[in-house]
Coordinates of C-alpha atoms and ligand atoms in Angstrom, one line a residue:
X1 CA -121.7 16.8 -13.1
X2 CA -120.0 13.5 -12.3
X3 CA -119.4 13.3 -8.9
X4 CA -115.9 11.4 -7.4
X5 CA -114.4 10.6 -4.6
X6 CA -110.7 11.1 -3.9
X7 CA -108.9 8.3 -2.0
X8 CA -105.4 8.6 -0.8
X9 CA -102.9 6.4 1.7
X10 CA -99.8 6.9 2.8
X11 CA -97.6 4.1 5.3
X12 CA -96.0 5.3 8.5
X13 CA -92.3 4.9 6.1
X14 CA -93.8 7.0 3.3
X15 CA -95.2 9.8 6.1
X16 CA -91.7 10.6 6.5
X17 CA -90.7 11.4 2.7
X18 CA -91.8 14.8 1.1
X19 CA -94.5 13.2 -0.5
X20 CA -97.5 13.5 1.5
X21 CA -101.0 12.8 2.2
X22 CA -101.5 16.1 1.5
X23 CA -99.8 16.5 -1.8
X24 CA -101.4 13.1 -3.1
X25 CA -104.9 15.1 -2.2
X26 CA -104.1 18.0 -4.1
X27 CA -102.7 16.4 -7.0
X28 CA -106.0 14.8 -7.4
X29 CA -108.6 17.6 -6.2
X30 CA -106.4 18.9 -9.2
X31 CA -107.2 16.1 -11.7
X32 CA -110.9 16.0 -10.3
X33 CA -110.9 19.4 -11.5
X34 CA -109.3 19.2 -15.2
X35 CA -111.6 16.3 -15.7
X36 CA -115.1 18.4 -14.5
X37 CA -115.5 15.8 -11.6
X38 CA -116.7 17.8 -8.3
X39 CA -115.3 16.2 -5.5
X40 CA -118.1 15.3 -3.0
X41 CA -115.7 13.6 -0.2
X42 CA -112.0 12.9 0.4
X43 CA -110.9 9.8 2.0
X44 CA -107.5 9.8 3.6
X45 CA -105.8 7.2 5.4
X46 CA -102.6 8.5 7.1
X47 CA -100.1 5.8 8.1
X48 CA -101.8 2.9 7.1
X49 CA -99.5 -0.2 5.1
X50 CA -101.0 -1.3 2.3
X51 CA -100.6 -4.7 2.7
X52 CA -103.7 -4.5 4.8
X53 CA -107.4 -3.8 3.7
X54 CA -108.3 -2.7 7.6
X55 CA -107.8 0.8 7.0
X56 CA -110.3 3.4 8.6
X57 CA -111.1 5.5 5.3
X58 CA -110.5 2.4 3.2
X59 CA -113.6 1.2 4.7
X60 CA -115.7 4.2 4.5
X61 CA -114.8 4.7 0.8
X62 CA -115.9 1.1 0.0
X63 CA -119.6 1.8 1.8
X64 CA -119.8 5.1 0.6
X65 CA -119.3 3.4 -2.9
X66 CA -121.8 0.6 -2.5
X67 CA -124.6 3.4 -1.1
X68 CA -124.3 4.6 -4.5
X69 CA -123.0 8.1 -4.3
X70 CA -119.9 8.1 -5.9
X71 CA -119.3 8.0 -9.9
X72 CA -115.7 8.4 -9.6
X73 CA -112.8 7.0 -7.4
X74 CA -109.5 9.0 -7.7
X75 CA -106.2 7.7 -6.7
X76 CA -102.6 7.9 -7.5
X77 CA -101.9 4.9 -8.2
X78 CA -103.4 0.9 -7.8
X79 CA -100.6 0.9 -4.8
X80 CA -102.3 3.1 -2.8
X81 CA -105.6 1.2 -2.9
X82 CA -103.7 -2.2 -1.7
X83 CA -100.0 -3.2 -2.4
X84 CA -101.3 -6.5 -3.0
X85 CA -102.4 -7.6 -6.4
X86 CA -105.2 -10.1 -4.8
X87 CA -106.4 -7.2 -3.2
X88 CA -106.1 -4.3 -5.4
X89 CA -108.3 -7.0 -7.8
X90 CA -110.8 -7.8 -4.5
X91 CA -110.9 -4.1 -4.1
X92 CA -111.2 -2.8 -8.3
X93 CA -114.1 -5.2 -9.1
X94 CA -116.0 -4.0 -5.8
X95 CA -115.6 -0.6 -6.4
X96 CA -116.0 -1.0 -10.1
X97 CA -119.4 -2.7 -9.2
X98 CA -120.6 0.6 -8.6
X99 CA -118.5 3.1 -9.8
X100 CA -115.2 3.5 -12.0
X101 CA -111.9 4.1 -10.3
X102 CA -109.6 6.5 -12.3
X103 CA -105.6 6.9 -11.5
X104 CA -103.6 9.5 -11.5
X105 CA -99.9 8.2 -13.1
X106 CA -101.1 5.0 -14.8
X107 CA -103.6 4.0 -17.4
X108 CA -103.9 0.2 -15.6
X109 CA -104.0 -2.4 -18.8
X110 CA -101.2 -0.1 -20.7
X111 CA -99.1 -0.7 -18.2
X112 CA -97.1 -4.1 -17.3
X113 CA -98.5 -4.2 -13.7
X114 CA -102.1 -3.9 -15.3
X115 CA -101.4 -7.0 -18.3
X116 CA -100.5 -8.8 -15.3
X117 CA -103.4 -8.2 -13.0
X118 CA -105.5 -9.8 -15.8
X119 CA -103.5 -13.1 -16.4
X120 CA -104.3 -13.7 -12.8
X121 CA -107.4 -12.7 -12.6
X122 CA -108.9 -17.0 -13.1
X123 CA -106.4 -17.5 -10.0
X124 CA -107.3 -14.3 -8.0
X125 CA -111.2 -15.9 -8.6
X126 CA -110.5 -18.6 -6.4
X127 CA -109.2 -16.4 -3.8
X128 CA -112.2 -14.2 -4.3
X129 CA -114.5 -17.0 -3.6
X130 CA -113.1 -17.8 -0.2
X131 CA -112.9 -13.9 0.5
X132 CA -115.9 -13.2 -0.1
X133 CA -117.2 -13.9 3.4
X134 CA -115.2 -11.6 4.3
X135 CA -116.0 -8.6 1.9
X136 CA -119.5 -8.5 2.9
X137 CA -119.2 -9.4 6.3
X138 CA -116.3 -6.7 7.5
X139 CA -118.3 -3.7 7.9
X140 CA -120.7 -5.5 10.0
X141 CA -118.7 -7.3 12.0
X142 CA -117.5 -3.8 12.6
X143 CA -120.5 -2.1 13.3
X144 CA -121.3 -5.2 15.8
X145 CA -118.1 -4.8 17.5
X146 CA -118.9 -1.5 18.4
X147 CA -122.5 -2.7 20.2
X148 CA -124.7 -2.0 17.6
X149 CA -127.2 -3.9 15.6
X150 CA -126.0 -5.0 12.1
X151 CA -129.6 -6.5 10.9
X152 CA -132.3 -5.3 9.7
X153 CA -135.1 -4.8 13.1
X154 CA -136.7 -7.9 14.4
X155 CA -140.5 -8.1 15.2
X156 CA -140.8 -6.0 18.9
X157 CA -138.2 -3.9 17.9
X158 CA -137.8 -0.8 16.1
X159 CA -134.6 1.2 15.4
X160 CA -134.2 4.3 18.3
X161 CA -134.8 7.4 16.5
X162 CA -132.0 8.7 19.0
X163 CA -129.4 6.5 18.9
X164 CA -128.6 4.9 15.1
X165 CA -128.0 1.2 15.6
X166 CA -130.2 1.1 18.6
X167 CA -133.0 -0.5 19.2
X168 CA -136.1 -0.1 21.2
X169 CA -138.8 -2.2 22.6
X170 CA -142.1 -1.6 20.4
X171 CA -145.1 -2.1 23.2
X172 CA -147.5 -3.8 21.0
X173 CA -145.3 -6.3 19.1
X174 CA -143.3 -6.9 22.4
X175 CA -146.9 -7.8 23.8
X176 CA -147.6 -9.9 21.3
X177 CA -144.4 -11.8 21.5
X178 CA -145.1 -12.6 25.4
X179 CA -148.4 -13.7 24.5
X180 CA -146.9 -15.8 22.2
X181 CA -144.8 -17.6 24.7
X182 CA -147.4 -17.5 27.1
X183 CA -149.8 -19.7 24.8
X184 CA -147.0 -22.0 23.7
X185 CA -146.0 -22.5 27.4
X186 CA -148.8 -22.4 29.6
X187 CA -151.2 -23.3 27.7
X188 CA -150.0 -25.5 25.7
X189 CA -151.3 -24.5 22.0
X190 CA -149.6 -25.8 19.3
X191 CA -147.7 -23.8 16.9
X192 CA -150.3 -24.1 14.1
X193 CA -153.1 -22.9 17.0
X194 CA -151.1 -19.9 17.6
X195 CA -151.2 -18.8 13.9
X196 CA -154.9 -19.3 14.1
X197 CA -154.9 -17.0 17.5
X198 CA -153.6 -14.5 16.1
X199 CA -155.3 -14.3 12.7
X200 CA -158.5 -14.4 14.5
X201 CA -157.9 -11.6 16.5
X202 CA -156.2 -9.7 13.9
X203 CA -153.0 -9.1 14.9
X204 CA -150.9 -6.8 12.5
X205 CA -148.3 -9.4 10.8
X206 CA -144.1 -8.5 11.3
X207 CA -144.4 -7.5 7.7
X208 CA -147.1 -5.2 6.3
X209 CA -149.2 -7.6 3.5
X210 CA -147.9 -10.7 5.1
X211 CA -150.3 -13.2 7.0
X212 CA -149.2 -15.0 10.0
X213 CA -147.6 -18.1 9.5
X214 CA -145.8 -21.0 11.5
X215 CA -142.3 -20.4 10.5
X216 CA -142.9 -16.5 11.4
X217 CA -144.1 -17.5 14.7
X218 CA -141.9 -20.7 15.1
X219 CA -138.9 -17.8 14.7
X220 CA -140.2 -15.6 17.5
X221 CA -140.6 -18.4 19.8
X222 CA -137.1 -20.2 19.0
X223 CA -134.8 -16.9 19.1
X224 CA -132.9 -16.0 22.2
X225 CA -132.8 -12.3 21.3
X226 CA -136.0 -11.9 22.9
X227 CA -134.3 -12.6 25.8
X228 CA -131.7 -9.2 25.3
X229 CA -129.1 -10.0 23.0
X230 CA -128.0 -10.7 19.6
X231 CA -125.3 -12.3 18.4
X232 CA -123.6 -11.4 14.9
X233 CA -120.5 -13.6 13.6
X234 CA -122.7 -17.0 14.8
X235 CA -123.3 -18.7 12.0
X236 CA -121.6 -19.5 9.0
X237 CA -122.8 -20.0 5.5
X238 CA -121.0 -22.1 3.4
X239 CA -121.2 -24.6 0.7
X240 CA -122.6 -27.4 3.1
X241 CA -125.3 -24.7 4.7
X242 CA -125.2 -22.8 8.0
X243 CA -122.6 -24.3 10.6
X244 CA -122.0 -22.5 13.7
X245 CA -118.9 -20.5 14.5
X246 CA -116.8 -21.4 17.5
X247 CA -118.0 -19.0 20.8
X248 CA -115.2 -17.1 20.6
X249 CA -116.0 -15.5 17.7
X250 CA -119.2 -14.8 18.3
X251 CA -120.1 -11.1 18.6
X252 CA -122.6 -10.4 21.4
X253 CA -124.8 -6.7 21.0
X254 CA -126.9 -6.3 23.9
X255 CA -130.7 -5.0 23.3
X256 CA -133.4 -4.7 25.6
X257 CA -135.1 -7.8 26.7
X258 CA -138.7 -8.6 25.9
X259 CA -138.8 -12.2 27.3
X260 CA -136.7 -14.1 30.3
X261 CA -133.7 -16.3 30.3
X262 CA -136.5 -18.9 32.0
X263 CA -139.5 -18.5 29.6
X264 CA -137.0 -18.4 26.6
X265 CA -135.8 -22.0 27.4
X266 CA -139.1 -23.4 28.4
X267 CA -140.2 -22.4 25.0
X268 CA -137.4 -23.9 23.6
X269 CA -137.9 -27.1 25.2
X270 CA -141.6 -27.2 24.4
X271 CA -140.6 -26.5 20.8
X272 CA -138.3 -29.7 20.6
X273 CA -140.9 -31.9 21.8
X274 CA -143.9 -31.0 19.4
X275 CA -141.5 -30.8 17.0
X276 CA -140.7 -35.3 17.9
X277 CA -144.4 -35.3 18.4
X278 CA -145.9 -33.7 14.8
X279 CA -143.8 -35.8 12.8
X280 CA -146.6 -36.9 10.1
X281 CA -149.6 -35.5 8.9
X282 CA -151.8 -33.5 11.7
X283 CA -154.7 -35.9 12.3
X284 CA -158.3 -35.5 13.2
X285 CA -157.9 -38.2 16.3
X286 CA -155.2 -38.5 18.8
X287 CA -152.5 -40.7 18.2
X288 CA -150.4 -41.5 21.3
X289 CA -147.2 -42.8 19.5
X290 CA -146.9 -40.3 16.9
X291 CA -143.2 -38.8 16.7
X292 CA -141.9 -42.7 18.2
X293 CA -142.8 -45.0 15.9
X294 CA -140.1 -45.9 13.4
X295 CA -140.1 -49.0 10.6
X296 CA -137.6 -51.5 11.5
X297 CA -137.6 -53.0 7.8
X298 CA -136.5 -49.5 5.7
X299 CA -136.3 -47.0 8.5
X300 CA -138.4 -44.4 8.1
X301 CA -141.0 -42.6 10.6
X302 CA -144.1 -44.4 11.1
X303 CA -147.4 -42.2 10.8
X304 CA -150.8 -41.9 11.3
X305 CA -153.3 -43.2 8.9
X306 CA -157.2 -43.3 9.6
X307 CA -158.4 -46.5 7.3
X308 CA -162.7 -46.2 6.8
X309 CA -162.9 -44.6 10.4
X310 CA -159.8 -47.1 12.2
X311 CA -156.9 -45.3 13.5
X312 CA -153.7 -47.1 12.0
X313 CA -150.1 -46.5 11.8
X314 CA -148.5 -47.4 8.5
X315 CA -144.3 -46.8 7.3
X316 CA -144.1 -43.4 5.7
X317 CA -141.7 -45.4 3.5
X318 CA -145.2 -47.1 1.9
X319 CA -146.1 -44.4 0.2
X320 CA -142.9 -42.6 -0.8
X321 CA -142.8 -40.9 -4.2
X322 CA -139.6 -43.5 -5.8
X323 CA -138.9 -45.7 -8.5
X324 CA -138.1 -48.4 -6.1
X325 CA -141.9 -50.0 -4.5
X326 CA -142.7 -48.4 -1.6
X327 CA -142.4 -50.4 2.1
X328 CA -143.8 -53.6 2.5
X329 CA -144.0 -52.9 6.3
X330 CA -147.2 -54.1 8.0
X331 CA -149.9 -51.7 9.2
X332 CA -150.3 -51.7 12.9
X333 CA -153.7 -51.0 14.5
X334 CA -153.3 -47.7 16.9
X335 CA -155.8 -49.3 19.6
X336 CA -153.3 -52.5 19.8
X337 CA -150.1 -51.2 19.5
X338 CA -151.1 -47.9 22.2
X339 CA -152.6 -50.3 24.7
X340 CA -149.5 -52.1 24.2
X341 CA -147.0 -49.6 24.7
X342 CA -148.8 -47.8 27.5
X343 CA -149.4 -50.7 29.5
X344 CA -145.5 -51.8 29.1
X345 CA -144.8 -47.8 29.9
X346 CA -147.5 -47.7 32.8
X347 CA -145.7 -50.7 34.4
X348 CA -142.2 -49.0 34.5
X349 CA -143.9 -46.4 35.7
X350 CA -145.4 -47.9 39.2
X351 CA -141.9 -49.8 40.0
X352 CA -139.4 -46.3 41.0
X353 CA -136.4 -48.4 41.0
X354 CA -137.0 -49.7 37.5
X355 CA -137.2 -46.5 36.1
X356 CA -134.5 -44.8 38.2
X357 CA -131.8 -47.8 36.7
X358 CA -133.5 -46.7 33.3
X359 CA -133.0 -42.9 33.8
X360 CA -129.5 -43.4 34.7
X361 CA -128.5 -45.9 31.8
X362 CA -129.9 -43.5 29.6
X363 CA -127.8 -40.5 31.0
X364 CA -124.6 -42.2 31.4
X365 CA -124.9 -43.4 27.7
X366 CA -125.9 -40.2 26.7
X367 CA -122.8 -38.1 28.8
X368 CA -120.4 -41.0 26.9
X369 CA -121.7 -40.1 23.5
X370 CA -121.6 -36.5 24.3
X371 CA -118.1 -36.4 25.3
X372 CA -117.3 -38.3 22.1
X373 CA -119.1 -35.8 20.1
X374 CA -117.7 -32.7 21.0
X375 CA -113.9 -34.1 21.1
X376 CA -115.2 -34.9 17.4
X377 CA -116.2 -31.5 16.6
X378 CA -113.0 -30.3 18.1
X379 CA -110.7 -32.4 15.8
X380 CA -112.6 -31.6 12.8
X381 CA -112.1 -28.0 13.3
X382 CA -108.7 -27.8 13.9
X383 CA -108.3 -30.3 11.1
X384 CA -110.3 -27.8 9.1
X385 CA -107.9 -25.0 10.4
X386 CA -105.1 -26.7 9.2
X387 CA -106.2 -26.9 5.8
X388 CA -107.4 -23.1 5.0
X389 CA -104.3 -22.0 6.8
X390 CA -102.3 -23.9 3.9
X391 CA -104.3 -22.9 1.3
X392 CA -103.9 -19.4 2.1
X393 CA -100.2 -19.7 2.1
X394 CA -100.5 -21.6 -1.2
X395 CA -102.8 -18.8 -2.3
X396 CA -100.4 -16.0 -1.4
X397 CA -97.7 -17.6 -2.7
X398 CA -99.2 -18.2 -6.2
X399 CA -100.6 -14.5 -6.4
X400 CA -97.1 -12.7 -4.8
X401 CA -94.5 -14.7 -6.1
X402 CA -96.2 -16.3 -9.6
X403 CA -94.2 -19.9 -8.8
X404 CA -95.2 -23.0 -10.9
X405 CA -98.5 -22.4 -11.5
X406 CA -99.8 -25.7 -13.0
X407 CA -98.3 -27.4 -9.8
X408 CA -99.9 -25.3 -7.1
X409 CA -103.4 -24.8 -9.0
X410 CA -103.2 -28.9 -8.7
X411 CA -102.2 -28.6 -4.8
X412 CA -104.7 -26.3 -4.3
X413 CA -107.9 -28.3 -5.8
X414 CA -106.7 -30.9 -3.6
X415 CA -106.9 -28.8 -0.7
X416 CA -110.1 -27.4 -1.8
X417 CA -111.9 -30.6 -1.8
X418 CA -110.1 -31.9 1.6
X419 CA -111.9 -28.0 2.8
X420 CA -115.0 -28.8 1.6
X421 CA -115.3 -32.5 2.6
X422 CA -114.0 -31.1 6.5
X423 CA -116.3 -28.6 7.1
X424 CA -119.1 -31.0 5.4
X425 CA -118.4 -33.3 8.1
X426 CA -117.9 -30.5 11.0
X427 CA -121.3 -29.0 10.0
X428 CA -123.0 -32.4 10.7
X429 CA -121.1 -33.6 13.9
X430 CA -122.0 -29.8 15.2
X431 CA -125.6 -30.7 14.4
X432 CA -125.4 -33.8 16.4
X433 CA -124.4 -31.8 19.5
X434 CA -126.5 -29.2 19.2
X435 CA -129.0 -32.2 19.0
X436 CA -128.3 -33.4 22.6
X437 CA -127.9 -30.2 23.9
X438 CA -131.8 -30.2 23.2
X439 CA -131.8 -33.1 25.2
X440 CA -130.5 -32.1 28.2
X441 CA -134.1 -30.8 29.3
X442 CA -135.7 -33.9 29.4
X443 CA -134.1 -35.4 32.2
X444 CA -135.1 -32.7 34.9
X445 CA -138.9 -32.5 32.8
X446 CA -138.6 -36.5 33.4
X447 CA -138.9 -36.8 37.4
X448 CA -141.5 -33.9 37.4
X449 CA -143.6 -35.7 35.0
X450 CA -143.0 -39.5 36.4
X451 CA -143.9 -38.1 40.3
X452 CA -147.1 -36.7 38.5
X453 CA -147.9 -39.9 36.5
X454 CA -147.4 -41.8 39.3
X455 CA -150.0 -39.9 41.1
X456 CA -152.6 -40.6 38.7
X457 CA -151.5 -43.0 35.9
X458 CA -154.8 -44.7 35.2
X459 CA -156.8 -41.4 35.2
X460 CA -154.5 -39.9 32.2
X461 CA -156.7 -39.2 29.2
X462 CA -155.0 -39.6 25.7
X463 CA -153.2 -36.1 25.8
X464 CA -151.8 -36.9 28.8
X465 CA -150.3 -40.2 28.4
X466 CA -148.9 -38.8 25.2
X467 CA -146.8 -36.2 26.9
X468 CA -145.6 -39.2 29.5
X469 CA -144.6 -41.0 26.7
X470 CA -142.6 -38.6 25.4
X471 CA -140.3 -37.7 28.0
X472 CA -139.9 -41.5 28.4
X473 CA -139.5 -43.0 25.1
X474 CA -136.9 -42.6 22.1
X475 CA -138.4 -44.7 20.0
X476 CA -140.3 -47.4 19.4
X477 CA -139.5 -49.7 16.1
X478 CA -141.7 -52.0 14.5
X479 CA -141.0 -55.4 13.9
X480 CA -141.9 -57.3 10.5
X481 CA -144.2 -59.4 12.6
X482 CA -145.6 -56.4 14.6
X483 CA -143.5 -56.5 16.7
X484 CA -142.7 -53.4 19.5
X485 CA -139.6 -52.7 20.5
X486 CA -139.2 -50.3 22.9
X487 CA -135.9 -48.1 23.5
X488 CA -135.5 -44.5 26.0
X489 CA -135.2 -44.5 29.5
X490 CA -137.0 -48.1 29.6
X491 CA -134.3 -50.0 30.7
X492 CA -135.3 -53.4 28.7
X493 CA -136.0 -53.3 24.7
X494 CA -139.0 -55.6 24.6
X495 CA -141.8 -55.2 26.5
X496 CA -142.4 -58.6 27.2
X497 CA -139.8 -58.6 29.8
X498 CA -141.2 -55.3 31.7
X499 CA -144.5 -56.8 31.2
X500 CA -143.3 -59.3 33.7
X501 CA -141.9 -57.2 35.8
X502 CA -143.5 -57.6 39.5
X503 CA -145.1 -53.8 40.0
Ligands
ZN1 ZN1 -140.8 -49.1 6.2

């Protein structure tokens, strides 16, 4: 037997006027019946306008529809689903998706409404497109609002058996994800050495028949929810990939904590700086510069190349799969160019007051570009604003009132592409903040690490002067003649000049 669902609305005006919620129900329990459906649920929304789709049972029909348990949707009439067209079309080819709707007083493309509805469908498509967020997002926006998690379970976590939307703090996994932390933090292991860890000692996977990997274990170690919450509404997925949502819209569910606030951004800070320092092939022998070096002929990241047993460095442009010949740059010899660099680094190093001018160049210039950057992000956005607010009124227009349509579809491309070229360009200046927010680490890491290298600068090994060069230099680019060229918290560009520098 075909099973349906009846679905019925009436506006605070219409609650007033003999005909009811309750009439509209029978009427189509009635129908239901003369057809052979058997009703398996009634949705009702009592004084709700239809000019909105945030309506209680609305919403319950529409999930209830996509879980698959409904054949049939009853109504009276394509009013009562939405009074407007854009969304009576939104809300037919969703439901349709899954089930057929049925009415009770009109056959919909007999009728005038329903030869309309289809010459508007190409237009409506458009407005689909830029609803579409919304569609699949609303019930979980919902369903975060009200504290509870929207996802699927994260690795230490499983739902709570007593509380749906809840989650609990699996022991084992929650273990694993301290030691996790632990290894990256304290003892320094490398991403790649953690996957190895823990597919030595045989630690179940997050997904049953998966093996460990980096990016698995690079997500555990580079989400805050470890530290207790999770945020749905963050991030936004459009055209020009994921751009983060202003903070206000974020919406925060709180679950228990497996990690500290502390421990969560010490990970995070580690993170940024392997992730400088593994640009390049992994390599069998230390190399001190990699992650710095950068080509000052095409541009691109210099990286390490062993040549019959020599440690080099050679322009990742050489080799680059392209029509064009790869980069001419010269090959620099590690030995050279790190005794070099250190010795120009180890310099700054002994004289306090070089390095303290250096440190505070570096932050004011940074604070300057910062400020710029955000005020940036800020225009952009309400730029952006701006635009999709007049396209919607464009939008509503066309669909309500059916005005000139060649016009407005013209008006609206244009706005389209100023949209799209907006939030291109929002999605990459919020990339450049988020950027020097990673930054802002360095500079307290800096004086720990300069006191410590000052302590014992000529007893560092390789390891060791690599991590001081890190929290000290940006980058270094390499001349056509071989050139160095030094730029961070050094305060001069060449290292001739700090060469000379009394120590
Ligand atoms: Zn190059």
């Amino acid at each position: 037997m075909t099973t349906c669902a009846v679905y019925a609305r009436v506006s605070t005006d219409e609650q007033a006027e003999k005909y009811g919620l309750a009439a509209q129900a029978h009427e189509l329990r009635a129908l239901a019946a003369t057809k052979g459906y058997r009703v398996v649920d009634e949705f009702l929304d009592d004084g709700h306008s239809g000019a909105t789709l945030d309506r209680p049972a609305l919403a319950r029909l529409r999930d209830a529809v996509r879980a698959g348990a409904i054949e049939v949707v009853l109504a009276h009439d394509p009013d009562r689903l939405s009074r407007k067209l854009a969304h009576q079309l939104l809300l037919l080819e969703e439901l349709e998706a899954r089930s057929r709707v049925e009415f009770l007083t009109t056959t919909r493309a007999a009728t005038p409404e329903g030869g309309l509805l289809l010459n508007i469908k190409g237009v409506v498509a458009e407005y689909e497109r830029l609803k579409i967020v919304e569609r699949t997002t609303r019930g979980k926006r919902e369903k975060a609002r009200r504290g509870l998690v929207v996802a699927s379970y994260p690795y230490g976590y499983r739902p709570d058996p007593a509380s749906p939307g809840r989650l609990v703090v699996h022991e084992e996994e929650a273990s694993v994800v301290r030691l996790i932390h632990a290894w990256l933090i304290e003892e320094g292991k490398t991403t790649r050495k953690i996957v190895d860890e823990l597919r030595r000692l045989g630690v179940p996977p997050s997904r049953a028949g998966r093996r460990w990997g980096p990016t698995q274990v690079r997500r555990i170690l580079g989400s805050d929810r470890y530290t207790g919450r999770v945020f749905y509404n963050r991030d936004a997925i459009g055209a020009h990939g994921r751009r983060r949502r202003p903070a206000t819209e974020w919406i925060e569910v709180a679950i228990p904590a497996i990690v500290t606030q502390e421990t969560h951004a010490a990970a995070k800070a580690v993170l940024a700086r392997n992730r400088a320092a593994y640009v390049g092939r992994p390599a069998r022998f230390t190399y001190m510069l990699r992650g710095l070096l950068r080509c000052g002929a095409c541009g691109a990241r210099y990286v390490s190349c062993p040549q019959h047993g020599r440690r080099c460095y050679r322009c990742h442009g050489h080799d680059r799969f392209a029509l064009t010949a790869g980069c001419r740059a010269p090959m620099i010899s590690a030995n050279v160019a790190e005794a070099e660099v250190w010795t120009t680094v180890a310099d700054a190093l002994r004289n306090p007051a070089t390095l303290r001018a250096g440190v505070e160049a570096w932050a004011a210039q940074r604070g300057a570009n910062d400020v710029d950057l955000r005020a940036r992000v800020e225009a952009l956005a309400r730029k952006l604003r701006g635009v999709e607010g007049k396209e919607k009124r464009l939008l509503d227009l066309y669909v309500e009132d059916g005005i000139a349509k060649g016009e407005v579809a013209a008006r609206l491309r244009a706005l389209t592409r100023e949209r799209e070229g907006l939030r291109g360009d929002l999605g990459r200046a919020e990339a450049q903040v988020a950027a020097h927010d990673a930054d802002g680490g360095r500079l307290a890491a800096l004086d720990r690490w300069a006191a410590k290298a000052r302590r014992g600068i000529d007893r560092l090994d390789a390891a060791g002067r690599q991590k001081v060069l890190q929290h000290l230099v940006d980058e270094i680019v390499v001349g056509a003649d071989r050139s160095l060229k030094i730029t961070g918290i050094l305060p001069t560009e060449t290292d001739q000049s700090l060469l000379s520098l009394p120590s």
